[in-house]
Amino acid sequence: MGAATSSITSKGQVTIPRALRQQLGLARGSRVSFQLVGDHIEVRPWRPEQPLPASGFGLLRSPRPPLPADFDPASLLTP
């Protein structure tokens, strides 16, 4: 693909051409990183250094102390 151009809006925004977005897998909400290299700016798809866990386990924190590993929930039931 040849060079593509885009205008900068009054808010400093630019539109990445569709063909480039498709080639890089960028969709609405995708993040990009900017780096100044000499006299130009490099824009790259942003990828977290550590991938997000598949399950989400451990992402939420509770203010309550953890339960002991040997806790039996049946002990909460009254006979």
PDB file of N, CA, C and O in Angstrom:
ATOM      1  N   MET A   1       0.849  -1.188   0.000  1.00  0.00           N
ATOM      2  CA  MET A   1       0.000   0.000   0.000  1.00  0.00           C
ATOM      3  C   MET A   1       0.883   1.234   0.000  1.00  0.00           C
ATOM      4  O   MET A   1       1.860   1.307   0.722  1.00  0.00           O
ATOM      5  N   GLY A   2       0.532   2.226  -0.786  1.00  0.00           N
ATOM      6  CA  GLY A   2       1.276   3.473  -0.857  1.00  0.00           C
ATOM      7  C   GLY A   2       0.975   4.347   0.340  1.00  0.00           C
ATOM      8  O   GLY A   2       0.219   3.991   1.231  1.00  0.00           O
ATOM      9  N   ALA A   3       1.573   5.524   0.342  1.00  0.00           N
ATOM     10  CA  ALA A   3       1.358   6.466   1.435  1.00  0.00           C
ATOM     11  C   ALA A   3      -0.074   6.978   1.409  1.00  0.00           C
ATOM     12  O   ALA A   3      -0.673   7.150   0.357  1.00  0.00           O
ATOM     13  N   ALA A   4      -0.623   7.200   2.586  1.00  0.00           N
ATOM     14  CA  ALA A   4      -1.966   7.751   2.712  1.00  0.00           C
ATOM     15  C   ALA A   4      -1.865   9.010   3.562  1.00  0.00           C
ATOM     16  O   ALA A   4      -0.984   9.121   4.414  1.00  0.00           O
ATOM     17  N   THR A   5      -2.743   9.963   3.312  1.00  0.00           N
ATOM     18  CA  THR A   5      -2.731  11.192   4.089  1.00  0.00           C
ATOM     19  C   THR A   5      -4.067  11.392   4.772  1.00  0.00           C
ATOM     20  O   THR A   5      -5.081  10.818   4.371  1.00  0.00           O
ATOM     21  N   SER A   6      -4.040  12.224   5.827  1.00  0.00           N
ATOM     22  CA  SER A   6      -5.246  12.549   6.575  1.00  0.00           C
ATOM     23  C   SER A   6      -5.032  13.922   7.193  1.00  0.00           C
ATOM     24  O   SER A   6      -3.897  14.313   7.478  1.00  0.00           O
ATOM     25  N   SER A   7      -6.106  14.669   7.389  1.00  0.00           N
ATOM     26  CA  SER A   7      -6.019  15.995   8.001  1.00  0.00           C
ATOM     27  C   SER A   7      -6.154  15.894   9.511  1.00  0.00           C
ATOM     28  O   SER A   7      -6.797  14.990  10.030  1.00  0.00           O
ATOM     29  N   ILE A   8      -5.567  16.855  10.205  1.00  0.00           N
ATOM     30  CA  ILE A   8      -5.688  16.932  11.656  1.00  0.00           C
ATOM     31  C   ILE A   8      -6.844  17.872  11.979  1.00  0.00           C
ATOM     32  O   ILE A   8      -6.907  18.982  11.462  1.00  0.00           O
ATOM     33  N   THR A   9      -7.765  17.431  12.848  1.00  0.00           N
ATOM     34  CA  THR A   9      -8.908  18.262  13.230  1.00  0.00           C
ATOM     35  C   THR A   9      -8.469  19.293  14.270  1.00  0.00           C
ATOM     36  O   THR A   9      -7.344  19.251  14.779  1.00  0.00           O
ATOM     37  N   SER A  10      -9.384  20.190  14.615  1.00  0.00           N
ATOM     38  CA  SER A  10      -9.085  21.212  15.622  1.00  0.00           C
ATOM     39  C   SER A  10      -8.808  20.590  16.992  1.00  0.00           C
ATOM     40  O   SER A  10      -8.171  21.207  17.841  1.00  0.00           O
ATOM     41  N   LYS A  11      -9.272  19.368  17.214  1.00  0.00           N
ATOM     42  CA  LYS A  11      -9.023  18.659  18.475  1.00  0.00           C
ATOM     43  C   LYS A  11      -7.753  17.811  18.413  1.00  0.00           C
ATOM     44  O   LYS A  11      -7.450  17.076  19.341  1.00  0.00           O
ATOM     45  N   GLY A  12      -7.014  17.874  17.294  1.00  0.00           N
ATOM     46  CA  GLY A  12      -5.785  17.099  17.162  1.00  0.00           C
ATOM     47  C   GLY A  12      -6.024  15.658  16.756  1.00  0.00           C
ATOM     48  O   GLY A  12      -5.145  14.813  16.889  1.00  0.00           O
ATOM     49  N   GLN A  13      -7.203  15.360  16.234  1.00  0.00           N
ATOM     50  CA  GLN A  13      -7.538  13.996  15.842  1.00  0.00           C
ATOM     51  C   GLN A  13      -7.255  13.767  14.367  1.00  0.00           C
ATOM     52  O   GLN A  13      -7.363  14.675  13.556  1.00  0.00           O
ATOM     53  N   VAL A  14      -6.880  12.527  14.046  1.00  0.00           N
ATOM     54  CA  VAL A  14      -6.686  12.118  12.654  1.00  0.00           C
ATOM     55  C   VAL A  14      -7.429  10.814  12.433  1.00  0.00           C
ATOM     56  O   VAL A  14      -7.636  10.035  13.358  1.00  0.00           O
ATOM     57  N   THR A  15      -7.846  10.598  11.209  1.00  0.00           N
ATOM     58  CA  THR A  15      -8.505   9.346  10.851  1.00  0.00           C
ATOM     59  C   THR A  15      -7.482   8.444  10.194  1.00  0.00           C
ATOM     60  O   THR A  15      -6.828   8.837   9.231  1.00  0.00           O
ATOM     61  N   ILE A  16      -7.348   7.230  10.730  1.00  0.00           N
ATOM     62  CA  ILE A  16      -6.457   6.249  10.113  1.00  0.00           C
ATOM     63  C   ILE A  16      -7.225   5.652   8.937  1.00  0.00           C
ATOM     64  O   ILE A  16      -8.359   5.193   9.100  1.00  0.00           O
ATOM     65  N   PRO A  17      -6.645   5.659   7.749  1.00  0.00           N
ATOM     66  CA  PRO A  17      -7.356   5.146   6.576  1.00  0.00           C
ATOM     67  C   PRO A  17      -7.866   3.715   6.787  1.00  0.00           C
ATOM     68  O   PRO A  17      -7.215   2.901   7.443  1.00  0.00           O
ATOM     69  N   ARG A  18      -9.044   3.444   6.239  1.00  0.00           N
ATOM     70  CA  ARG A  18      -9.722   2.162   6.421  1.00  0.00           C
ATOM     71  C   ARG A  18      -8.841   0.971   6.057  1.00  0.00           C
ATOM     72  O   ARG A  18      -8.779  -0.009   6.799  1.00  0.00           O
ATOM     73  N   ALA A  19      -8.143   1.052   4.929  1.00  0.00           N
ATOM     74  CA  ALA A  19      -7.311  -0.082   4.501  1.00  0.00           C
ATOM     75  C   ALA A  19      -6.237  -0.395   5.548  1.00  0.00           C
ATOM     76  O   ALA A  19      -5.967  -1.572   5.832  1.00  0.00           O
ATOM     77  N   LEU A  20      -5.649   0.636   6.150  1.00  0.00           N
ATOM     78  CA  LEU A  20      -4.644   0.408   7.183  1.00  0.00           C
ATOM     79  C   LEU A  20      -5.278  -0.165   8.448  1.00  0.00           C
ATOM     80  O   LEU A  20      -4.718  -1.067   9.081  1.00  0.00           O
ATOM     81  N   ARG A  21      -6.450   0.367   8.841  1.00  0.00           N
ATOM     82  CA  ARG A  21      -7.142  -0.174  10.020  1.00  0.00           C
ATOM     83  C   ARG A  21      -7.458  -1.643   9.830  1.00  0.00           C
ATOM     84  O   ARG A  21      -7.265  -2.452  10.734  1.00  0.00           O
ATOM     85  N   GLN A  22      -7.946  -1.993   8.642  1.00  0.00           N
ATOM     86  CA  GLN A  22      -8.291  -3.387   8.372  1.00  0.00           C
ATOM     87  C   GLN A  22      -7.053  -4.268   8.381  1.00  0.00           C
ATOM     88  O   GLN A  22      -7.062  -5.365   8.938  1.00  0.00           O
ATOM     89  N   GLN A  23      -5.979  -3.800   7.791  1.00  0.00           N
ATOM     90  CA  GLN A  23      -4.752  -4.589   7.726  1.00  0.00           C
ATOM     91  C   GLN A  23      -4.179  -4.852   9.117  1.00  0.00           C
ATOM     92  O   GLN A  23      -3.640  -5.918   9.382  1.00  0.00           O
ATOM     93  N   LEU A  24      -4.319  -3.883  10.018  1.00  0.00           N
ATOM     94  CA  LEU A  24      -3.780  -4.021  11.369  1.00  0.00           C
ATOM     95  C   LEU A  24      -4.797  -4.555  12.374  1.00  0.00           C
ATOM     96  O   LEU A  24      -4.468  -4.741  13.541  1.00  0.00           O
ATOM     97  N   GLY A  25      -6.033  -4.771  11.937  1.00  0.00           N
ATOM     98  CA  GLY A  25      -7.055  -5.292  12.845  1.00  0.00           C
ATOM     99  C   GLY A  25      -7.526  -4.264  13.858  1.00  0.00           C
ATOM    100  O   GLY A  25      -7.915  -4.615  14.963  1.00  0.00           O
ATOM    101  N   LEU A  26      -7.500  -2.993  13.489  1.00  0.00           N
ATOM    102  CA  LEU A  26      -7.959  -1.935  14.386  1.00  0.00           C
ATOM    103  C   LEU A  26      -9.448  -1.703  14.181  1.00  0.00           C
ATOM    104  O   LEU A  26      -9.896  -1.521  13.063  1.00  0.00           O
ATOM    105  N   ALA A  27     -10.189  -1.713  15.260  1.00  0.00           N
ATOM    106  CA  ALA A  27     -11.637  -1.481  15.214  1.00  0.00           C
ATOM    107  C   ALA A  27     -11.970  -0.368  16.203  1.00  0.00           C
ATOM    108  O   ALA A  27     -11.105   0.110  16.940  1.00  0.00           O
ATOM    109  N   ARG A  28     -13.217   0.020  16.229  1.00  0.00           N
ATOM    110  CA  ARG A  28     -13.659   1.060  17.162  1.00  0.00           C
ATOM    111  C   ARG A  28     -13.263   0.661  18.588  1.00  0.00           C
ATOM    112  O   ARG A  28     -13.503  -0.465  19.020  1.00  0.00           O
ATOM    113  N   GLY A  29     -12.637   1.567  19.291  1.00  0.00           N
ATOM    114  CA  GLY A  29     -12.207   1.301  20.658  1.00  0.00           C
ATOM    115  C   GLY A  29     -10.794   0.732  20.759  1.00  0.00           C
ATOM    116  O   GLY A  29     -10.258   0.622  21.854  1.00  0.00           O
ATOM    117  N   SER A  30     -10.188   0.367  19.623  1.00  0.00           N
ATOM    118  CA  SER A  30      -8.811  -0.120  19.653  1.00  0.00           C
ATOM    119  C   SER A  30      -7.906   0.996  20.156  1.00  0.00           C
ATOM    120  O   SER A  30      -8.169   2.174  19.951  1.00  0.00           O
ATOM    121  N   ARG A  31      -6.817   0.617  20.796  1.00  0.00           N
ATOM    122  CA  ARG A  31      -5.867   1.602  21.293  1.00  0.00           C
ATOM    123  C   ARG A  31      -4.624   1.586  20.422  1.00  0.00           C
ATOM    124  O   ARG A  31      -4.249   0.547  19.891  1.00  0.00           O
ATOM    125  N   VAL A  32      -4.005   2.746  20.285  1.00  0.00           N
ATOM    126  CA  VAL A  32      -2.758   2.867  19.538  1.00  0.00           C
ATOM    127  C   VAL A  32      -1.748   3.610  20.411  1.00  0.00           C
ATOM    128  O   VAL A  32      -2.124   4.341  21.320  1.00  0.00           O
ATOM    129  N   SER A  33      -0.474   3.389  20.134  1.00  0.00           N
ATOM    130  CA  SER A  33       0.575   4.120  20.842  1.00  0.00           C
ATOM    131  C   SER A  33       1.304   5.009  19.846  1.00  0.00           C
ATOM    132  O   SER A  33       1.366   4.695  18.653  1.00  0.00           O
ATOM    133  N   PHE A  34       1.827   6.123  20.341  1.00  0.00           N
ATOM    134  CA  PHE A  34       2.542   7.090  19.520  1.00  0.00           C
ATOM    135  C   PHE A  34       3.970   7.182  20.038  1.00  0.00           C
ATOM    136  O   PHE A  34       4.191   7.193  21.247  1.00  0.00           O
ATOM    137  N   GLN A  35       4.919   7.248  19.116  1.00  0.00           N
ATOM    138  CA  GLN A  35       6.317   7.426  19.507  1.00  0.00           C
ATOM    139  C   GLN A  35       6.973   8.377  18.521  1.00  0.00           C
ATOM    140  O   GLN A  35       6.836   8.220  17.306  1.00  0.00           O
ATOM    141  N   LEU A  36       7.684   9.372  19.064  1.00  0.00           N
ATOM    142  CA  LEU A  36       8.424  10.314  18.235  1.00  0.00           C
ATOM    143  C   LEU A  36       9.757   9.668  17.886  1.00  0.00           C
ATOM    144  O   LEU A  36      10.533   9.278  18.756  1.00  0.00           O
ATOM    145  N   VAL A  37      10.008   9.500  16.583  1.00  0.00           N
ATOM    146  CA  VAL A  37      11.238   8.886  16.096  1.00  0.00           C
ATOM    147  C   VAL A  37      11.883   9.882  15.132  1.00  0.00           C
ATOM    148  O   VAL A  37      11.410  10.047  14.006  1.00  0.00           O
ATOM    149  N   GLY A  38      12.930  10.544  15.601  1.00  0.00           N
ATOM    150  CA  GLY A  38      13.585  11.553  14.771  1.00  0.00           C
ATOM    151  C   GLY A  38      12.616  12.672  14.427  1.00  0.00           C
ATOM    152  O   GLY A  38      12.117  13.363  15.297  1.00  0.00           O
ATOM    153  N   ASP A  39      12.307  12.809  13.129  1.00  0.00           N
ATOM    154  CA  ASP A  39      11.421  13.879  12.674  1.00  0.00           C
ATOM    155  C   ASP A  39      10.034  13.396  12.304  1.00  0.00           C
ATOM    156  O   ASP A  39       9.297  14.081  11.617  1.00  0.00           O
ATOM    157  N   HIS A  40       9.653  12.168  12.756  1.00  0.00           N
ATOM    158  CA  HIS A  40       8.321  11.665  12.428  1.00  0.00           C
ATOM    159  C   HIS A  40       7.711  10.920  13.617  1.00  0.00           C
ATOM    160  O   HIS A  40       8.398  10.627  14.596  1.00  0.00           O
ATOM    161  N   ILE A  41       6.431  10.660  13.504  1.00  0.00           N
ATOM    162  CA  ILE A  41       5.683   9.960  14.557  1.00  0.00           C
ATOM    163  C   ILE A  41       5.343   8.563  14.061  1.00  0.00           C
ATOM    164  O   ILE A  41       4.840   8.396  12.954  1.00  0.00           O
ATOM    165  N   GLU A  42       5.605   7.561  14.905  1.00  0.00           N
ATOM    166  CA  GLU A  42       5.183   6.194  14.595  1.00  0.00           C
ATOM    167  C   GLU A  42       3.921   5.898  15.402  1.00  0.00           C
ATOM    168  O   GLU A  42       3.868   6.148  16.599  1.00  0.00           O
ATOM    169  N   VAL A  43       2.907   5.395  14.714  1.00  0.00           N
ATOM    170  CA  VAL A  43       1.658   5.008  15.354  1.00  0.00           C
ATOM    171  C   VAL A  43       1.574   3.494  15.234  1.00  0.00           C
ATOM    172  O   VAL A  43       1.659   2.947  14.139  1.00  0.00           O
ATOM    173  N   ARG A  44       1.417   2.835  16.370  1.00  0.00           N
ATOM    174  CA  ARG A  44       1.367   1.364  16.379  1.00  0.00           C
ATOM    175  C   ARG A  44       0.152   0.890  17.161  1.00  0.00           C
ATOM    176  O   ARG A  44      -0.270   1.544  18.112  1.00  0.00           O
ATOM    177  N   PRO A  45      -0.380  -0.278  16.789  1.00  0.00           N
ATOM    178  CA  PRO A  45      -1.439  -0.852  17.622  1.00  0.00           C
ATOM    179  C   PRO A  45      -0.880  -1.076  19.024  1.00  0.00           C
ATOM    180  O   PRO A  45       0.242  -1.555  19.183  1.00  0.00           O
ATOM    181  N   TRP A  46      -1.636  -0.687  20.035  1.00  0.00           N
ATOM    182  CA  TRP A  46      -1.191  -0.864  21.414  1.00  0.00           C
ATOM    183  C   TRP A  46      -1.617  -2.243  21.881  1.00  0.00           C
ATOM    184  O   TRP A  46      -2.767  -2.650  21.735  1.00  0.00           O
ATOM    185  N   ARG A  47      -0.687  -2.955  22.421  1.00  0.00           N
ATOM    186  CA  ARG A  47      -0.957  -4.280  22.984  1.00  0.00           C
ATOM    187  C   ARG A  47      -0.459  -4.262  24.430  1.00  0.00           C
ATOM    188  O   ARG A  47       0.668  -3.816  24.688  1.00  0.00           O
ATOM    189  N   PRO A  48      -1.259  -4.738  25.373  1.00  0.00           N
ATOM    190  CA  PRO A  48      -0.787  -4.754  26.753  1.00  0.00           C
ATOM    191  C   PRO A  48       0.444  -5.655  26.880  1.00  0.00           C
ATOM    192  O   PRO A  48       0.559  -6.649  26.167  1.00  0.00           O
ATOM    193  N   GLU A  49       1.366  -5.277  27.771  1.00  0.00           N
ATOM    194  CA  GLU A  49       2.573  -6.078  27.955  1.00  0.00           C
ATOM    195  C   GLU A  49       2.231  -7.472  28.465  1.00  0.00           C
ATOM    196  O   GLU A  49       2.860  -8.441  28.095  1.00  0.00           O
ATOM    197  N   GLN A  50       1.238  -7.551  29.335  1.00  0.00           N
ATOM    198  CA  GLN A  50       0.786  -8.849  29.824  1.00  0.00           C
ATOM    199  C   GLN A  50      -0.627  -9.047  29.317  1.00  0.00           C
ATOM    200  O   GLN A  50      -1.498  -8.220  29.561  1.00  0.00           O
ATOM    201  N   PRO A  51      -0.892 -10.143  28.607  1.00  0.00           N
ATOM    202  CA  PRO A  51      -2.244 -10.362  28.106  1.00  0.00           C
ATOM    203  C   PRO A  51      -3.248 -10.501  29.248  1.00  0.00           C
ATOM    204  O   PRO A  51      -2.905 -10.958  30.337  1.00  0.00           O
ATOM    205  N   LEU A  52      -4.462 -10.062  28.984  1.00  0.00           N
ATOM    206  CA  LEU A  52      -5.514 -10.171  29.992  1.00  0.00           C
ATOM    207  C   LEU A  52      -5.854 -11.638  30.221  1.00  0.00           C
ATOM    208  O   LEU A  52      -5.887 -12.425  29.275  1.00  0.00           O
ATOM    209  N   PRO A  53      -6.115 -12.020  31.470  1.00  0.00           N
ATOM    210  CA  PRO A  53      -6.455 -13.417  31.733  1.00  0.00           C
ATOM    211  C   PRO A  53      -7.778 -13.790  31.071  1.00  0.00           C
ATOM    212  O   PRO A  53      -8.687 -12.968  30.961  1.00  0.00           O
ATOM    213  N   ALA A  54      -7.881 -15.034  30.641  1.00  0.00           N
ATOM    214  CA  ALA A  54      -9.082 -15.493  29.950  1.00  0.00           C
ATOM    215  C   ALA A  54     -10.287 -15.544  30.883  1.00  0.00           C
ATOM    216  O   ALA A  54     -11.408 -15.280  30.484  1.00  0.00           O
ATOM    217  N   SER A  55     -10.069 -15.875  32.158  1.00  0.00           N
ATOM    218  CA  SER A  55     -11.201 -16.077  33.056  1.00  0.00           C
ATOM    219  C   SER A  55     -11.645 -14.807  33.769  1.00  0.00           C
ATOM    220  O   SER A  55     -12.779 -14.687  34.181  1.00  0.00           O
ATOM    221  N   GLY A  56     -10.741 -13.862  33.977  1.00  0.00           N
ATOM    222  CA  GLY A  56     -11.081 -12.677  34.756  1.00  0.00           C
ATOM    223  C   GLY A  56     -10.933 -12.912  36.243  1.00  0.00           C
ATOM    224  O   GLY A  56     -11.122 -12.013  37.046  1.00  0.00           O
ATOM    225  N   PHE A  57     -10.576 -14.137  36.666  1.00  0.00           N
ATOM    226  CA  PHE A  57     -10.414 -14.447  38.086  1.00  0.00           C
ATOM    227  C   PHE A  57      -9.318 -13.575  38.678  1.00  0.00           C
ATOM    228  O   PHE A  57      -8.235 -13.453  38.118  1.00  0.00           O
ATOM    229  N   GLY A  58      -9.618 -12.936  39.794  1.00  0.00           N
ATOM    230  CA  GLY A  58      -8.640 -12.115  40.477  1.00  0.00           C
ATOM    231  C   GLY A  58      -8.607 -10.669  40.030  1.00  0.00           C
ATOM    232  O   GLY A  58      -7.815  -9.891  40.553  1.00  0.00           O
ATOM    233  N   LEU A  59      -9.450 -10.278  39.069  1.00  0.00           N
ATOM    234  CA  LEU A  59      -9.441  -8.896  38.608  1.00  0.00           C
ATOM    235  C   LEU A  59     -10.153  -7.963  39.581  1.00  0.00           C
ATOM    236  O   LEU A  59      -9.865  -6.781  39.627  1.00  0.00           O
ATOM    237  N   LEU A  60     -11.093  -8.490  40.358  1.00  0.00           N
ATOM    238  CA  LEU A  60     -11.842  -7.669  41.307  1.00  0.00           C
ATOM    239  C   LEU A  60     -11.283  -7.859  42.710  1.00  0.00           C
ATOM    240  O   LEU A  60     -10.912  -8.960  43.099  1.00  0.00           O
ATOM    241  N   ARG A  61     -11.224  -6.798  43.456  1.00  0.00           N
ATOM    242  CA  ARG A  61     -10.735  -6.848  44.829  1.00  0.00           C
ATOM    243  C   ARG A  61     -11.902  -6.583  45.768  1.00  0.00           C
ATOM    244  O   ARG A  61     -12.784  -5.781  45.477  1.00  0.00           O
ATOM    245  N   SER A  62     -11.894  -7.249  46.911  1.00  0.00           N
ATOM    246  CA  SER A  62     -12.937  -7.073  47.909  1.00  0.00           C
ATOM    247  C   SER A  62     -12.321  -6.446  49.153  1.00  0.00           C
ATOM    248  O   SER A  62     -11.192  -6.776  49.523  1.00  0.00           O
ATOM    249  N   PRO A  63     -13.079  -5.558  49.823  1.00  0.00           N
ATOM    250  CA  PRO A  63     -12.558  -4.989  51.068  1.00  0.00           C
ATOM    251  C   PRO A  63     -12.607  -5.991  52.221  1.00  0.00           C
ATOM    252  O   PRO A  63     -12.003  -5.781  53.254  1.00  0.00           O
ATOM    253  N   ARG A  64     -13.330  -7.083  52.038  1.00  0.00           N
ATOM    254  CA  ARG A  64     -13.450  -8.099  53.087  1.00  0.00           C
ATOM    255  C   ARG A  64     -12.208  -8.992  53.099  1.00  0.00           C
ATOM    256  O   ARG A  64     -11.627  -9.262  52.054  1.00  0.00           O
ATOM    257  N   PRO A  65     -11.839  -9.476  54.278  1.00  0.00           N
ATOM    258  CA  PRO A  65     -10.688 -10.385  54.333  1.00  0.00           C
ATOM    259  C   PRO A  65     -11.041 -11.722  53.675  1.00  0.00           C
ATOM    260  O   PRO A  65     -12.205 -12.128  53.657  1.00  0.00           O
ATOM    261  N   PRO A  66     -10.061 -12.426  53.127  1.00  0.00           N
ATOM    262  CA  PRO A  66     -10.348 -13.702  52.476  1.00  0.00           C
ATOM    263  C   PRO A  66     -10.774 -14.762  53.492  1.00  0.00           C
ATOM    264  O   PRO A  66     -10.417 -14.704  54.668  1.00  0.00           O
ATOM    265  N   LEU A  67     -11.553 -15.710  53.029  1.00  0.00           N
ATOM    266  CA  LEU A  67     -11.964 -16.822  53.885  1.00  0.00           C
ATOM    267  C   LEU A  67     -10.851 -17.862  53.920  1.00  0.00           C
ATOM    268  O   LEU A  67     -10.114 -18.016  52.949  1.00  0.00           O
ATOM    269  N   PRO A  68     -10.739 -18.588  55.032  1.00  0.00           N
ATOM    270  CA  PRO A  68      -9.725 -19.635  55.073  1.00  0.00           C
ATOM    271  C   PRO A  68     -10.031 -20.732  54.050  1.00  0.00           C
ATOM    272  O   PRO A  68     -11.191 -20.969  53.687  1.00  0.00           O
ATOM    273  N   ALA A  69      -9.003 -21.394  53.579  1.00  0.00           N
ATOM    274  CA  ALA A  69      -9.173 -22.427  52.555  1.00  0.00           C
ATOM    275  C   ALA A  69     -10.046 -23.576  53.038  1.00  0.00           C
ATOM    276  O   ALA A  69     -10.738 -24.212  52.246  1.00  0.00           O
ATOM    277  N   ASP A  70     -10.062 -23.830  54.337  1.00  0.00           N
ATOM    278  CA  ASP A  70     -10.853 -24.956  54.856  1.00  0.00           C
ATOM    279  C   ASP A  70     -12.250 -24.531  55.316  1.00  0.00           C
ATOM    280  O   ASP A  70     -12.949 -25.280  55.989  1.00  0.00           O
ATOM    281  N   PHE A  71     -12.701 -23.318  54.946  1.00  0.00           N
ATOM    282  CA  PHE A  71     -14.030 -22.835  55.345  1.00  0.00           C
ATOM    283  C   PHE A  71     -15.114 -23.698  54.715  1.00  0.00           C
ATOM    284  O   PHE A  71     -15.079 -24.007  53.531  1.00  0.00           O
ATOM    285  N   ASP A  72     -16.096 -24.097  55.538  1.00  0.00           N
ATOM    286  CA  ASP A  72     -17.208 -24.927  55.072  1.00  0.00           C
ATOM    287  C   ASP A  72     -18.476 -24.072  55.080  1.00  0.00           C
ATOM    288  O   ASP A  72     -18.967 -23.698  56.151  1.00  0.00           O
ATOM    289  N   PRO A  73     -19.024 -23.729  53.890  1.00  0.00           N
ATOM    290  CA  PRO A  73     -20.221 -22.892  53.867  1.00  0.00           C
ATOM    291  C   PRO A  73     -21.422 -23.541  54.560  1.00  0.00           C
ATOM    292  O   PRO A  73     -22.323 -22.860  55.012  1.00  0.00           O
ATOM    293  N   ALA A  74     -21.444 -24.865  54.685  1.00  0.00           N
ATOM    294  CA  ALA A  74     -22.543 -25.543  55.373  1.00  0.00           C
ATOM    295  C   ALA A  74     -22.577 -25.156  56.839  1.00  0.00           C
ATOM    296  O   ALA A  74     -23.627 -25.253  57.495  1.00  0.00           O
ATOM    297  N   SER A  75     -21.439 -24.688  57.398  1.00  0.00           N
ATOM    298  CA  SER A  75     -21.412 -24.293  58.803  1.00  0.00           C
ATOM    299  C   SER A  75     -22.269 -23.048  59.047  1.00  0.00           C
ATOM    300  O   SER A  75     -22.609 -22.751  60.192  1.00  0.00           O
ATOM    301  N   LEU A  76     -22.658 -22.331  58.000  1.00  0.00           N
ATOM    302  CA  LEU A  76     -23.504 -21.143  58.150  1.00  0.00           C
ATOM    303  C   LEU A  76     -24.973 -21.502  58.314  1.00  0.00           C
ATOM    304  O   LEU A  76     -25.758 -20.688  58.792  1.00  0.00           O
ATOM    305  N   LEU A  77     -25.360 -22.707  57.912  1.00  0.00           N
ATOM    306  CA  LEU A  77     -26.748 -23.134  58.010  1.00  0.00           C
ATOM    307  C   LEU A  77     -27.080 -23.505  59.444  1.00  0.00           C
ATOM    308  O   LEU A  77     -26.311 -24.160  60.133  1.00  0.00           O
ATOM    309  N   THR A  78     -28.247 -23.063  59.905  1.00  0.00           N
ATOM    310  CA  THR A  78     -28.684 -23.433  61.256  1.00  0.00           C
ATOM    311  C   THR A  78     -29.577 -24.660  61.162  1.00  0.00           C
ATOM    312  O   THR A  78     -30.460 -24.729  60.296  1.00  0.00           O
ATOM    313  N   PRO A  79     -29.355 -25.629  62.038  1.00  0.00           N
ATOM    314  CA  PRO A  79     -30.166 -26.862  61.975  1.00  0.00           C
ATOM    315  C   PRO A  79     -31.606 -26.660  62.380  1.00  0.00           C
ATOM    316  O   PRO A  79     -32.088 -25.793  62.919  1.00  0.00           O
TER     317      PRO A  79
END
